Coordinates of C-alpha atoms in Angstrom, one line a residue:
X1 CA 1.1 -27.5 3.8
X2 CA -1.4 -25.0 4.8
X3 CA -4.9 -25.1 4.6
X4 CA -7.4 -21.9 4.8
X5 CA -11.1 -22.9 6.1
X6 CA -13.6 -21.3 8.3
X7 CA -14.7 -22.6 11.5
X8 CA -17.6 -21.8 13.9
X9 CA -16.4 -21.8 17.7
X10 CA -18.9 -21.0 21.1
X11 CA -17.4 -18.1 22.6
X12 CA -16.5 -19.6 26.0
X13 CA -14.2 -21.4 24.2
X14 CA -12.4 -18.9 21.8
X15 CA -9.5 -18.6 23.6
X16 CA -8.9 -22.6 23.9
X17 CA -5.8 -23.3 21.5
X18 CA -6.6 -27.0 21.6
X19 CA -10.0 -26.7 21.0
X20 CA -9.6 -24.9 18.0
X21 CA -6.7 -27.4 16.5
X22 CA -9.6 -30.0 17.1
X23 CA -12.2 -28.6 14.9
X24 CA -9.4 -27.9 12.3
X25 CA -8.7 -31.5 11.9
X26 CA -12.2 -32.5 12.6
X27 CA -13.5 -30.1 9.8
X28 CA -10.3 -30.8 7.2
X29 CA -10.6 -34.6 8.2
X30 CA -7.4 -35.2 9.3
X31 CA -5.8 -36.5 12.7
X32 CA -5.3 -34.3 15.4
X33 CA -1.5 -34.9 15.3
X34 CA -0.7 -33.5 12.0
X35 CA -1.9 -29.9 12.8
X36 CA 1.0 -27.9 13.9
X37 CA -0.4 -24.4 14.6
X38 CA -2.8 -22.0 13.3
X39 CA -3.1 -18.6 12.4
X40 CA -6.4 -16.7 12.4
X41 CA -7.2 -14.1 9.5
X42 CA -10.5 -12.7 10.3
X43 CA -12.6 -13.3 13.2
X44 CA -16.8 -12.0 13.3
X45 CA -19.1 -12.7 16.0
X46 CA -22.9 -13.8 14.3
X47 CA -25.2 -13.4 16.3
X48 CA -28.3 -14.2 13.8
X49 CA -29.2 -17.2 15.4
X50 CA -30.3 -18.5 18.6
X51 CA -26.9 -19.4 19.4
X52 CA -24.3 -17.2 19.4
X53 CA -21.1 -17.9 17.4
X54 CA -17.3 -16.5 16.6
X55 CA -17.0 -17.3 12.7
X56 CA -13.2 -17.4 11.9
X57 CA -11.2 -17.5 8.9
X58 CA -8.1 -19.9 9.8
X59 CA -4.6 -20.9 8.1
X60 CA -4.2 -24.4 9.7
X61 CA -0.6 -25.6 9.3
X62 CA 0.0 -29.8 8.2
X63 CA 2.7 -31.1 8.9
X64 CA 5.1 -28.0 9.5
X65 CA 5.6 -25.9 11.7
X66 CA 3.5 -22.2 11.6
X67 CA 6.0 -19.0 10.5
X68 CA 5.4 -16.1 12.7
X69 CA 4.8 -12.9 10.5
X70 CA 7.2 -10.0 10.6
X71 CA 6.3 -6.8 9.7
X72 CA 9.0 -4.2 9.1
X73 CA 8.7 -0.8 7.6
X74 CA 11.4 0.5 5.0
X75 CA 11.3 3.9 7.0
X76 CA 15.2 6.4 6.5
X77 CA 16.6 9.1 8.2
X78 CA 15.4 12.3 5.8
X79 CA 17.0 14.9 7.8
X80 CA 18.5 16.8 4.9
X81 CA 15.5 15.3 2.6
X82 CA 12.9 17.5 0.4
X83 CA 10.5 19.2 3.0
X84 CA 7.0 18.0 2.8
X85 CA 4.3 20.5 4.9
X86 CA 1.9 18.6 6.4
X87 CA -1.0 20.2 7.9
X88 CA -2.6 18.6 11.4
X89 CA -1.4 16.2 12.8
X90 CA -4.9 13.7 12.9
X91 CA -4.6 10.3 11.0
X92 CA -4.4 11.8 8.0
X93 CA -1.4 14.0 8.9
X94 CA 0.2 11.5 10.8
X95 CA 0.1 8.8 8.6
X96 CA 1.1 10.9 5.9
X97 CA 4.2 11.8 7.8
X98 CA 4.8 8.4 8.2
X99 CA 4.5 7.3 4.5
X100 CA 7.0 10.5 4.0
X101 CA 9.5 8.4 6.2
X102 CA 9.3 5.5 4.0
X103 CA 9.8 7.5 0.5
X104 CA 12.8 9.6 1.7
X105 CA 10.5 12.4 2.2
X106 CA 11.3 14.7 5.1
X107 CA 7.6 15.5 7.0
X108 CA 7.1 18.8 8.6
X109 CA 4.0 18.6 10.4
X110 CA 1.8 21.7 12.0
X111 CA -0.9 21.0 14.1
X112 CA -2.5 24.3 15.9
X113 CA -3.5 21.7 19.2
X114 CA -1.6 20.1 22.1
X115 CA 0.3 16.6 22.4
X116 CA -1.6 14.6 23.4
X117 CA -0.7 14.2 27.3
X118 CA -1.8 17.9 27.8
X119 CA -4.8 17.8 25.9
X120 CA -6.5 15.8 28.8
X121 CA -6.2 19.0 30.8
X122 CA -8.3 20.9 28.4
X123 CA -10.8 17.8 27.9
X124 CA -11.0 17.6 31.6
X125 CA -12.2 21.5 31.4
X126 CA -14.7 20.9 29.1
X127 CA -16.2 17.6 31.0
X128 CA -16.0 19.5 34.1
X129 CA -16.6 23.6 34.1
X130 CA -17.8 23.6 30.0
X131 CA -15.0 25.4 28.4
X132 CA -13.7 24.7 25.0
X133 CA -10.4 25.6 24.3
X134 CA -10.8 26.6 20.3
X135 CA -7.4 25.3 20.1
X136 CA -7.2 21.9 22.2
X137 CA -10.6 19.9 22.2
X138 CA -11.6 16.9 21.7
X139 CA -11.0 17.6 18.3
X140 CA -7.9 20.1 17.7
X141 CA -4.5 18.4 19.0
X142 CA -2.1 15.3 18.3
X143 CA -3.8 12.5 17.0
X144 CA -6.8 14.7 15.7
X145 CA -10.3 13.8 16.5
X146 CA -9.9 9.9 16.7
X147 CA -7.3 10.1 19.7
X148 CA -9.9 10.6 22.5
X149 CA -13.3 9.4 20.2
X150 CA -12.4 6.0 20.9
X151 CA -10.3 4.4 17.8
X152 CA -12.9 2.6 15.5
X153 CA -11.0 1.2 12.6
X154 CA -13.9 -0.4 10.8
X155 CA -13.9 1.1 7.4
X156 CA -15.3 0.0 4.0
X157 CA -12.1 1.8 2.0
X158 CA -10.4 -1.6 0.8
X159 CA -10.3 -0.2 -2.5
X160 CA -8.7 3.2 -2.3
X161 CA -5.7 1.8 -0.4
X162 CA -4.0 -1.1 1.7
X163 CA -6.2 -1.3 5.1
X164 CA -3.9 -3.8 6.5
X165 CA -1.1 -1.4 6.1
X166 CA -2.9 0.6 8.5
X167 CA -3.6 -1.8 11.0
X168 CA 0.1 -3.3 10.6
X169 CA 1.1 0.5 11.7
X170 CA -0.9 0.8 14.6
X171 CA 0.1 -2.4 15.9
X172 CA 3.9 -1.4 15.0
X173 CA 3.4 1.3 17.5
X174 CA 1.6 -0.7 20.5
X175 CA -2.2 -1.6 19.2
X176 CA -3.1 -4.6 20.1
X177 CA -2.9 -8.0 17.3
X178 CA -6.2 -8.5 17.7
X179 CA -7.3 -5.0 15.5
X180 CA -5.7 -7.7 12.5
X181 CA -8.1 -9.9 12.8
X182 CA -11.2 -8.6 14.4
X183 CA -14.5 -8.1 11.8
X184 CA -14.8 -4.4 13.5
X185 CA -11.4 -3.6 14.9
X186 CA -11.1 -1.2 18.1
X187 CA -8.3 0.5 19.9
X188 CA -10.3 2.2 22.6
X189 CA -9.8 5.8 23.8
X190 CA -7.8 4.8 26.5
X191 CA -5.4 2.8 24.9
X192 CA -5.0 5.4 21.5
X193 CA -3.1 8.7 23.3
X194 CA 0.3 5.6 23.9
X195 CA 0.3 4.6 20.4
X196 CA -0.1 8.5 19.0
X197 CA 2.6 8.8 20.8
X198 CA 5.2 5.9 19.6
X199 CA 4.1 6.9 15.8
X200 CA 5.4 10.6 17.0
X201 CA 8.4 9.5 18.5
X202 CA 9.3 7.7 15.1
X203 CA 8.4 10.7 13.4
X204 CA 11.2 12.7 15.2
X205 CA 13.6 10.0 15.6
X206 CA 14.1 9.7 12.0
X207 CA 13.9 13.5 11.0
X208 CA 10.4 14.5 10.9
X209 CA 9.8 17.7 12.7
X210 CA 6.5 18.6 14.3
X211 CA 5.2 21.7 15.4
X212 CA 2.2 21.8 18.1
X213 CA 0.5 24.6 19.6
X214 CA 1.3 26.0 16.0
X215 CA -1.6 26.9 13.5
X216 CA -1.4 27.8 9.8
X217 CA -2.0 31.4 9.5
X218 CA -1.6 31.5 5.5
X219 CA -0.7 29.4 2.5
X220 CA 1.6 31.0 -0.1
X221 CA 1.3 30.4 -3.4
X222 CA 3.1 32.4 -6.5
X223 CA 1.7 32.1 -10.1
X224 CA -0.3 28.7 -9.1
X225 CA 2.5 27.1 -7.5
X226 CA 2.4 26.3 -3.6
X227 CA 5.6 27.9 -1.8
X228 CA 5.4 28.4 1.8
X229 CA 2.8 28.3 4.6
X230 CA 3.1 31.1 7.6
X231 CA 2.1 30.2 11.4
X232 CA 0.8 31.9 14.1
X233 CA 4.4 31.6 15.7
X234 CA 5.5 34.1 13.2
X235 CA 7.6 31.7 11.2
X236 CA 7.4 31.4 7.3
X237 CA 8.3 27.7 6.3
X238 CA 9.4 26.8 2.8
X239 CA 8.3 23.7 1.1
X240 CA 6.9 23.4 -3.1
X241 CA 4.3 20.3 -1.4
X242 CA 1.9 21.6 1.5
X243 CA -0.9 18.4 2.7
X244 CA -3.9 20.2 3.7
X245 CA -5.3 17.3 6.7
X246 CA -6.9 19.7 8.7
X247 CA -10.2 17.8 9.7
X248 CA -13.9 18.6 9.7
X249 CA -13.7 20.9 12.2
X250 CA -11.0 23.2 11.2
X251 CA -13.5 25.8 9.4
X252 CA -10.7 28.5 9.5
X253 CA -8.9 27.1 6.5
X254 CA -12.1 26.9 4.5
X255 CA -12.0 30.4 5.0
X256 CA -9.0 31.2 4.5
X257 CA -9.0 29.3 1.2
X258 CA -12.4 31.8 0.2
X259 CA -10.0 34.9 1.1
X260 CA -7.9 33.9 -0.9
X261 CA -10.1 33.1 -3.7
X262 CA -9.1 29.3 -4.1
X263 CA -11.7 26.7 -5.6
X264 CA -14.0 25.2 -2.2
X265 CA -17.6 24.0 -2.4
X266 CA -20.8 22.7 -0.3
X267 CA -20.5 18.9 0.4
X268 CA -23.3 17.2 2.1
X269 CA -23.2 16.0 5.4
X270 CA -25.1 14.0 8.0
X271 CA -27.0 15.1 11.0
X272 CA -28.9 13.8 14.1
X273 CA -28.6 13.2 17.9
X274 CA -26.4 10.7 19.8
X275 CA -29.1 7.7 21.4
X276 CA -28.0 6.4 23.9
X277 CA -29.3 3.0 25.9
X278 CA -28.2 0.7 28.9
X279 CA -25.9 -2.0 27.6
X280 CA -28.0 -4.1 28.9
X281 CA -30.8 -3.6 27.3
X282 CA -28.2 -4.2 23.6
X283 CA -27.4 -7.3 25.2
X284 CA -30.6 -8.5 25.6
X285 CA -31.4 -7.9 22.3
X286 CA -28.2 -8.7 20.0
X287 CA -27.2 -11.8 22.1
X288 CA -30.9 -13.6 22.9
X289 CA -30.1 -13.6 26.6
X290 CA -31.2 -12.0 29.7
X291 CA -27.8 -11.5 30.8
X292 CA -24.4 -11.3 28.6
X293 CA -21.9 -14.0 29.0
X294 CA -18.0 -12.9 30.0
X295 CA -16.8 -14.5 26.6
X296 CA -18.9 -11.9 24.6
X297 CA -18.3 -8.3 24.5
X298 CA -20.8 -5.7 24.7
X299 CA -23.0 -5.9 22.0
X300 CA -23.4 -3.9 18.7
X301 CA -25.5 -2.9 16.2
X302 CA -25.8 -1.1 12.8
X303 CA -29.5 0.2 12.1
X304 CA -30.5 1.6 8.9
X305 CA -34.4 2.8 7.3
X306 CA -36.0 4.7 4.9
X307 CA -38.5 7.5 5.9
X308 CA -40.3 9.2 3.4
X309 CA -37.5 8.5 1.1
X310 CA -34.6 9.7 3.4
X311 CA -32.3 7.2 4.8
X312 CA -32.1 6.9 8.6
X313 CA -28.8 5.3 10.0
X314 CA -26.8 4.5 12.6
X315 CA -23.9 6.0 12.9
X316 CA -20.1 5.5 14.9
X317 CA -21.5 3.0 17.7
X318 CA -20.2 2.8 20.8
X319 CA -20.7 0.1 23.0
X320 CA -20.0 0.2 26.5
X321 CA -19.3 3.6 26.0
X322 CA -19.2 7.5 26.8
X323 CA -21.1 10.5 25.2
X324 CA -18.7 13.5 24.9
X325 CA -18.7 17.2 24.5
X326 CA -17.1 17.8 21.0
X327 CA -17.4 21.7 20.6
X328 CA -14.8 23.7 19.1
X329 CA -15.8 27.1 20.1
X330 CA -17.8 28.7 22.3
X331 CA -21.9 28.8 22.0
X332 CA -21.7 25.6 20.5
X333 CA -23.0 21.9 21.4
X334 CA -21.6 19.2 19.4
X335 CA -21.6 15.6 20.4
X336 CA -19.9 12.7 19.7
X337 CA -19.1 9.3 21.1
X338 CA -16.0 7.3 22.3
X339 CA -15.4 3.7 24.2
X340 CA -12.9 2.5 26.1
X341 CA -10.5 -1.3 25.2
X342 CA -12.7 -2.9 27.1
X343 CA -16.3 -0.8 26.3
X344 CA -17.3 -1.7 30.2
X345 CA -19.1 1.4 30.8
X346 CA -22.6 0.6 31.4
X347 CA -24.3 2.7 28.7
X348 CA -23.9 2.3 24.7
X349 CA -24.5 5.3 22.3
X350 CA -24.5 5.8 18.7
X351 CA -25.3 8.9 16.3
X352 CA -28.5 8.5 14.8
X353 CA -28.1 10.2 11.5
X354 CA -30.0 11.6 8.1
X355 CA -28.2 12.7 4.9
X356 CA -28.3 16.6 4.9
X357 CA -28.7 17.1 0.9
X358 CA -27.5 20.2 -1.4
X359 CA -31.4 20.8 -2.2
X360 CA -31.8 20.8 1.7
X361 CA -30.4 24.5 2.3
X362 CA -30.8 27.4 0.1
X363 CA -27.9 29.0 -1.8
X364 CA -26.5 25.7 -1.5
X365 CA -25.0 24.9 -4.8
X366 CA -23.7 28.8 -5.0
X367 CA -22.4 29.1 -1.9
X368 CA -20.2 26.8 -0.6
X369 CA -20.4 28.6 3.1
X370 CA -24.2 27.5 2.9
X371 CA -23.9 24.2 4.6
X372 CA -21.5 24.8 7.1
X373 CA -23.6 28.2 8.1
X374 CA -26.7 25.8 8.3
X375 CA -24.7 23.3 10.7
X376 CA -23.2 25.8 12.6
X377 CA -27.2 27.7 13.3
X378 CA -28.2 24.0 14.8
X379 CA -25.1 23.6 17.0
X380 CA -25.9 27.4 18.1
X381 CA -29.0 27.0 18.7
X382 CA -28.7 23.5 20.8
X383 CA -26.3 25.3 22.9
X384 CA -29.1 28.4 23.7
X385 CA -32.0 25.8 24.4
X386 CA -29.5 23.8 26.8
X387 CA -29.0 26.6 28.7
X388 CA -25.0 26.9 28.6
X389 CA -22.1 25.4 29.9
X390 CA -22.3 22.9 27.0
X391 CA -25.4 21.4 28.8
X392 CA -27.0 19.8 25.8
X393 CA -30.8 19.6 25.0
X394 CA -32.1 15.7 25.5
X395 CA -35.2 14.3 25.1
X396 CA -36.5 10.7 26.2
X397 CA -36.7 8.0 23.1
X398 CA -40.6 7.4 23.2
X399 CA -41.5 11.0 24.0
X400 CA -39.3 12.3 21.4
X401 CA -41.9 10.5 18.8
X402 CA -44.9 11.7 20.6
X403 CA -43.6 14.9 20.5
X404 CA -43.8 15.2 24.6
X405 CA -41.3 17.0 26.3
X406 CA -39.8 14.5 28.9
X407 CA -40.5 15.4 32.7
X408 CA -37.4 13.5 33.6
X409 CA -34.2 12.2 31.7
X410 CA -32.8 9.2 32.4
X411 CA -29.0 8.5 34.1
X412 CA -26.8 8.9 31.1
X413 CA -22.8 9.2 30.2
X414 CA -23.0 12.6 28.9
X415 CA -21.0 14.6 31.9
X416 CA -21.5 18.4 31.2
X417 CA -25.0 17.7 31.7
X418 CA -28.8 17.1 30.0
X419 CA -31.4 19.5 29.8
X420 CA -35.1 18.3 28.9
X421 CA -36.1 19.8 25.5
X422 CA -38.4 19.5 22.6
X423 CA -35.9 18.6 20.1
X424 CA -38.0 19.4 17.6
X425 CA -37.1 23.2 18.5
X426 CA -33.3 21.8 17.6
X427 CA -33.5 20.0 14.8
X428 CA -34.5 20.9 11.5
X429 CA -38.5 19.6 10.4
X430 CA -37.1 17.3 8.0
X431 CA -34.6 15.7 9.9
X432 CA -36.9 15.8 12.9
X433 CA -39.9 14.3 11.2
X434 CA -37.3 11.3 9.5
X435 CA -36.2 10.4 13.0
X436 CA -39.7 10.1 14.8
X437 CA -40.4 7.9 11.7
X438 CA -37.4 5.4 11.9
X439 CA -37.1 5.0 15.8
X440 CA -40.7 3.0 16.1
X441 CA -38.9 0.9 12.8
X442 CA -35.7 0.2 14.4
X443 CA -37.7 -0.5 17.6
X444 CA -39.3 -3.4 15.2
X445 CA -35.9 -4.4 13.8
X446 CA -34.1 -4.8 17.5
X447 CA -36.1 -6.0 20.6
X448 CA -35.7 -3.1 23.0
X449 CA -34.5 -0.7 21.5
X450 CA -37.6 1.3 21.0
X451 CA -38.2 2.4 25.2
X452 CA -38.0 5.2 27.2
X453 CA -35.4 4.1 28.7
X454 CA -33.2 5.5 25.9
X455 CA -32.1 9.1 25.7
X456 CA -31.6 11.6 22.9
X457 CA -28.7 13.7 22.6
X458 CA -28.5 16.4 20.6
X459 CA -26.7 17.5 18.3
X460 CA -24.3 14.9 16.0
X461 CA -23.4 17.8 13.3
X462 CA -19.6 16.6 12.6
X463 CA -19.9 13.4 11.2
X464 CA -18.4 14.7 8.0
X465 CA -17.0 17.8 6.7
X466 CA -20.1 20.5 5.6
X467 CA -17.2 21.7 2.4
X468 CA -15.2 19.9 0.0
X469 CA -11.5 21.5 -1.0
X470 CA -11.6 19.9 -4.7
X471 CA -8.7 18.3 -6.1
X472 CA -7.6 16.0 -9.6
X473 CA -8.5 13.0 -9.5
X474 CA -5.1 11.6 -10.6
X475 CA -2.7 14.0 -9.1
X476 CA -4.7 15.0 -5.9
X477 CA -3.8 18.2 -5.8
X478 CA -6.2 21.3 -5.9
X479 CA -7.3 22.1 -9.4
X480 CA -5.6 25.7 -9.0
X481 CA -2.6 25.1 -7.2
X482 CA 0.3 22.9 -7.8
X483 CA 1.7 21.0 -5.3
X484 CA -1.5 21.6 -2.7
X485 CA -2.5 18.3 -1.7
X486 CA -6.4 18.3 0.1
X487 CA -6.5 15.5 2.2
X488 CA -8.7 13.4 4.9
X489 CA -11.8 14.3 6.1
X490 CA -12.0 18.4 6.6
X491 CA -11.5 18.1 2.5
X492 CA -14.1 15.7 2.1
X493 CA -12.4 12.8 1.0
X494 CA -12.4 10.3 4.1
X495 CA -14.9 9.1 6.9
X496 CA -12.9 7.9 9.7
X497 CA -9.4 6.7 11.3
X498 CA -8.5 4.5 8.6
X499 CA -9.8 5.7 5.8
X500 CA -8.1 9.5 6.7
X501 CA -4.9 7.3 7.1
X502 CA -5.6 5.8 3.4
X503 CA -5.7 9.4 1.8
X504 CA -2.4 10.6 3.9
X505 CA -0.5 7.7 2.5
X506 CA -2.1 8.1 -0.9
X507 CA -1.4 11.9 -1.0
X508 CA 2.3 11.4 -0.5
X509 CA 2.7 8.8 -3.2
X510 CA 1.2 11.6 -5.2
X511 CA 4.3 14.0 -5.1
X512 CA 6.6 13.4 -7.6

């Protein structure tokens, strides 16, 4: 017989088996003896109270034995199978690939960037003289953008597709069990580039084929029916189903798809600055402590307001983690954040965000370019006020809201460099004006937080795609051309890791 209950467990003692098999029986009222095993399904930390708890969700097993769960994909050799062009080679991409496997599907994946091994070399130039490689970045290459931005798979997309088939992937190909079970499951940045890898190797192994440092130069289509894509290698590949899981960054394509005359349009986006604060001082606050005990990680938080009717929100935190350089071309500062497995770097970041509307940027609902021209203007002109070499403009927390340019910036992760700035010369007056607003609020919401100590980054511009490629809502294909699937999150229709994976799967059981 099993039985499914919560239990509450101090954290020093989450990894005691036969503590756990205690409170089970304690809590279901049974003797100790007639639990056999257990299996957790969920695990949170709440940390609302004084004391600070794991919350679990636990199948306890009376009186038999527990049965260890097997996953196995249905994946087949389609060699000789009906071609499938896929696009990038992000989570999207990849996990479309995959899902290809499993319906008989042969994959052909593009992706313009590097594998993921030699991308470090190019990441490394970034970090270390500030040049972007428009081809290999921290966002162009295998794995996409979530390879070296740390592996978040916290997602809220349970209804467009199976999550756990996700997760059950990833830990297929070497992510750790835990990701199963975890409230806000994490790979880590460190960990991601091996598991890319397997998921590649499977690819191949069972007839995918994969092309890197190969970008799409064209899209054929004859009398509204896709037919072939050409790539900068020269080569013209055949294939009546094309994915399009190019990510937010890949503003080419949009362009391409206006030369050619193709449906696109202006999607909102959200922009800010990357915050970034001591661990400790996230700690202090999240766990009521002056210093963090070994059984809890570094904290978290999620922060959210309303400013003059715009919302104000956190944004991909990063505890114990790393603020990174996430240009695509030159002239250009973009920021994002990443963590390692074990987040033991002694800073935490996390974009600090506000909803760019349509009604925000002239021409915007008749131009599609408008939004992305607007983004692009900020990231162009954070680059000038840093100074260059992807030095980025910062400002400290407290000054930013009294509008004081800071005579010093604190130690922070950022490794190109900070430049003291009046971000209000960055950032557009709205979004400026909603920030200075919220900080004081969150400051109120989360003991600490609110302190010079903290340090503004800026800019967080690529938190979503600035252009939607539109597509039916049953077929997923684009309105105008059969058999061209827009996927992930450079077509507007996903938000992260998992939820890109979700629309790769779910544009291949589209084809017919």
């Amino acid at each position: 017989m099993q039985k499914e209950i919560e239990i509450a467990v101090v954290p020093e003692k989450i990894q005691d088996t036969e503590h756990l098999l205690e409170l089970g029986a304690k809590q279901l009222n049974l003797e100790r003896s007639r639990i056999q095993g257990h299996h957790i399904r969920k695990r949170s930390i709440d940390a609302r109270g004084r004391k600070v708890l794991y919350r679990m969700r636990v199948i306890f097993y009376i009186d038999e034995l527990p049965i260890p769960e097997i996953f196995t994909a249905a994946i087949k050799p389609v060699h000789d199978a009906l071609p499938v062009i896929i696009i990038g080679a992000g989570p999207a991409g990849l996990f479309a690939a995959y899902r290809c496997l499993e319906r008989g599907l042969k994959p052909i994946v593009i992706e313009r960037g590097k594998q993921v091994k030699e991308r470090r070399r190019d990441l490394a130039r970034i970090n270390r003289e500030g040049f972007v490689n428009p081809e290999s970045n921290y966002c162009f290459g295998e794995g996409g953008a979530g390879t070296y931005s740390d592996g978040k798979l916290y997602t809220r997309s349970n209804k467009r597709g199976d999550v756990d088939k996700v997760l059950r992937i990833f830990v297929q190909h070497g992510a750790p069990e835990d990701i199963l079970v975890d409230a806000r499951p994490h790979i880590g940045t460190n960990k991601l580039p091996h598991i890319i890898e397997d998921m590649r190797n499977t690819i191949l192994e069972f007839g995918g084929e994969i092309r890197f440092d190969c970008r799409v130069n064209d899209i054929v289509a004859e009398f509204g029916q896709v037919k072939a894509v050409r790539t900068s290698a020269g080569e013209t590949i055949k294939a009546d189903h094309v994915i399009v899981a190019t990510g937010h960054s890949a503003r080419d394509i949009f362009y391409l798809f206006q030369q050619k005359g193709w449906l696109i349009e202006a999607k909102p986006f959200a922009l800010g600055v990357r915050i970034e604060h001591p661990q400790e001082i996230i700690d202090q606050a999240q766990y009521h402590c002056s210093t963090r005990p070994e059984a809890l990680p570094p904290a978290y938080y999620s922060l959210v307001e309303q400013v003059n009717g715009r919302g104000v929100f956190s944004f991909c935190m990063c505890p114990g983690g790393i603020i990174a350089p996430c240009s695509t071309e030159d002239n250009e500062i973009v920021v994002n954040g990443w963590s390692p497995s074990k987040r033991n770097n002694p800073h935490a970041n996390s974009g600090t965000v506000i909803q760019i509307n349509m009604e925000d940027v002239p021409n915007a609902f008749s131009d599609p370019f408008a939004l992305l021209r607007f983004q692009q203007d900020i990231e162009q002109q954070a680059f000038r006020l840093g100074g260059g070499n992807l030095v980025a403009p910062a400002q400290r927390m407290v000054d930013f809201v009294q509008q004081k340019v800071s005579v010093t910036l604190p130690e922070n992760s950022y490794k190109p460099g900070t430049n003291s700035v009046d971000l209000n010369q960055v950032l557009p007056s709205f979004v400026h004006e909603a920030l200075r607003g919220a900080l004081p609020l969150f400051g109120q919401k989360m003991k600490g937080y609110y302190t010079n100590e903290a340090i503004l980054v800026g800019v967080e511009s690529r938190t979503s795609s600035p252009i939607r490629i539109p597509r039916d809502k049953e077929t997923l294909q684009h309105p105008e051309i059969t058999g061209l699937y827009p996927c992930g999150e450079g077509a507007g229709y996903a938000g992260g890791i998992v939820s890109a994976a979700i629309d790769g799967i779910n544009c291949v059981d589209a084809i017919q």
